[in-house]
Amino acid sequence: MTGVDKYFVLARSVILLGLACYFAAIPTPFKGKIPFGVLLLALALHLLVFLNLSQHKAVDRLKLLRVTLFFDVLFISFLVYFTGGLKSNFYLFYYLAIAYASYSVSLWNAV
């Protein structure tokens, strides 16, 4: 795993932990927490799959990063939708995805 991947995993773990704390603290009924819980589970599974695949030499790193960026955009979109839509402050996670894309892949792939 390269240095960029280590920071990615560390940042993703901190985000997962922060979202889990937020999930535990929100005072919504249980039915309102189910979509948010599914999103957290998807993020945790994606992190585990990324860790597993990033250690294999046969996996193309660029393709793995493209899939990760696509997942990030979907995850953030659903997170914003389930936490208030236009009133949600989780849209700021888009900036993290943009920063990661601009640092880890080429310009064309980031666009």
Short mmCIF file of C-alpha atoms in Angstrom, two decimals:
data_model
loop_
_atom_site.label_atom_id
_atom_site.label_comp_id
_atom_site.label_asym_id
_atom_site.label_seq_id
_atom_site.Cartn_x
_atom_site.Cartn_y
_atom_site.Cartn_z
CA MET A 1 0.00 0.00 0.00
CA THR A 2 1.41 3.38 -0.98
CA GLY A 3 1.49 6.49 1.18
CA VAL A 4 -1.58 7.93 -0.52
CA ASP A 5 -3.53 4.75 0.15
CA LYS A 6 -2.54 4.80 3.83
CA TYR A 7 -3.84 8.34 4.20
CA PHE A 8 -6.97 7.40 2.29
CA VAL A 9 -7.66 4.49 4.65
CA LEU A 10 -6.92 6.64 7.69
CA ALA A 11 -9.21 9.45 6.49
CA ARG A 12 -11.94 6.98 5.53
CA SER A 13 -11.71 5.35 8.98
CA VAL A 14 -12.03 8.71 10.73
CA ILE A 15 -15.03 9.58 8.57
CA LEU A 16 -16.62 6.21 9.32
CA LEU A 17 -16.08 6.67 13.05
CA GLY A 18 -17.47 10.22 12.96
CA LEU A 19 -20.54 9.15 11.01
CA ALA A 20 -21.11 6.25 13.40
CA CYS A 21 -21.05 8.69 16.34
CA TYR A 22 -23.46 10.98 14.50
CA PHE A 23 -25.67 7.98 13.72
CA ALA A 24 -25.78 7.02 17.39
CA ALA A 25 -26.57 10.58 18.47
CA ILE A 26 -29.37 11.54 16.06
CA PRO A 27 -32.77 11.55 17.78
CA THR A 28 -34.80 10.07 14.91
CA PRO A 29 -37.08 7.04 15.10
CA PHE A 30 -35.59 3.65 14.30
CA LYS A 31 -37.14 3.54 10.81
CA GLY A 32 -35.39 6.81 9.97
CA LYS A 33 -32.04 5.33 10.98
CA ILE A 34 -32.25 2.27 8.72
CA PRO A 35 -31.10 4.01 5.47
CA PHE A 36 -28.31 5.77 7.35
CA GLY A 37 -27.21 2.47 8.89
CA VAL A 38 -27.16 0.85 5.46
CA LEU A 39 -24.95 3.68 4.22
CA LEU A 40 -22.53 3.18 7.12
CA LEU A 41 -22.40 -0.55 6.43
CA ALA A 42 -21.73 0.12 2.74
CA LEU A 43 -18.89 2.49 3.65
CA ALA A 44 -17.34 -0.06 6.01
CA LEU A 45 -17.60 -2.83 3.41
CA HIS A 46 -16.10 -0.60 0.75
CA LEU A 47 -13.18 0.21 3.03
CA LEU A 48 -12.54 -3.47 3.70
CA VAL A 49 -12.73 -4.35 0.00
CA PHE A 50 -10.41 -1.45 -0.85
CA LEU A 51 -7.89 -2.63 1.77
CA ASN A 52 -8.03 -6.16 0.45
CA LEU A 53 -7.73 -5.25 -3.24
CA SER A 54 -5.07 -2.57 -2.76
CA GLN A 55 -2.66 -5.17 -1.40
CA HIS A 56 -2.86 -7.36 -4.51
CA LYS A 57 -0.41 -6.63 -7.30
CA ALA A 58 -2.78 -7.97 -9.98
CA VAL A 59 -5.36 -5.23 -9.39
CA ASP A 60 -4.99 -2.12 -11.52
CA ARG A 61 -4.69 0.78 -9.08
CA LEU A 62 -6.24 3.32 -11.46
CA LYS A 63 -9.37 1.21 -11.94
CA LEU A 64 -9.64 0.73 -8.19
CA LEU A 65 -9.40 4.48 -7.65
CA ARG A 66 -12.04 5.17 -10.32
CA VAL A 67 -14.46 2.77 -8.65
CA THR A 68 -13.68 4.35 -5.29
CA LEU A 69 -14.37 7.86 -6.59
CA PHE A 70 -17.63 6.69 -8.16
CA PHE A 71 -18.60 5.10 -4.84
CA ASP A 72 -17.70 8.32 -3.01
CA VAL A 73 -20.01 10.39 -5.18
CA LEU A 74 -22.88 7.92 -4.73
CA PHE A 75 -22.28 7.61 -1.00
CA ILE A 76 -22.13 11.36 -0.42
CA SER A 77 -25.23 11.93 -2.55
CA PHE A 78 -27.26 9.42 -0.56
CA LEU A 79 -25.82 10.71 2.71
CA VAL A 80 -26.90 14.25 1.89
CA TYR A 81 -30.32 13.02 0.77
CA PHE A 82 -30.97 11.03 3.96
CA THR A 83 -29.73 13.77 6.30
CA GLY A 84 -31.83 16.69 5.17
CA GLY A 85 -31.20 17.28 1.48
CA LEU A 86 -30.37 20.93 0.83
CA LYS A 87 -30.18 21.61 4.57
CA SER A 88 -27.55 18.91 5.18
CA ASN A 89 -23.97 19.95 5.82
CA PHE A 90 -22.60 16.62 4.62
CA TYR A 91 -22.22 18.11 1.13
CA LEU A 92 -18.79 19.21 2.38
CA PHE A 93 -17.61 15.62 1.90
CA TYR A 94 -17.67 16.35 -1.85
CA TYR A 95 -14.62 18.55 -1.27
CA LEU A 96 -12.75 15.61 0.25
CA ALA A 97 -13.61 13.46 -2.77
CA ILE A 98 -12.44 16.19 -5.13
CA ALA A 99 -9.18 16.65 -3.23
CA TYR A 100 -8.53 12.91 -3.19
CA ALA A 101 -9.30 12.64 -6.91
CA SER A 102 -7.03 15.51 -7.84
CA TYR A 103 -4.15 14.09 -5.81
CA SER A 104 -4.39 10.41 -6.64
CA VAL A 105 -5.41 10.19 -10.31
CA SER A 106 -4.73 12.16 -13.47
CA LEU A 107 -6.71 15.26 -14.44
CA TRP A 108 -8.86 13.46 -16.99
CA ASN A 109 -9.78 10.69 -14.55
CA ALA A 110 -10.54 13.21 -11.82
CA VAL A 111 -12.87 15.13 -14.14
#
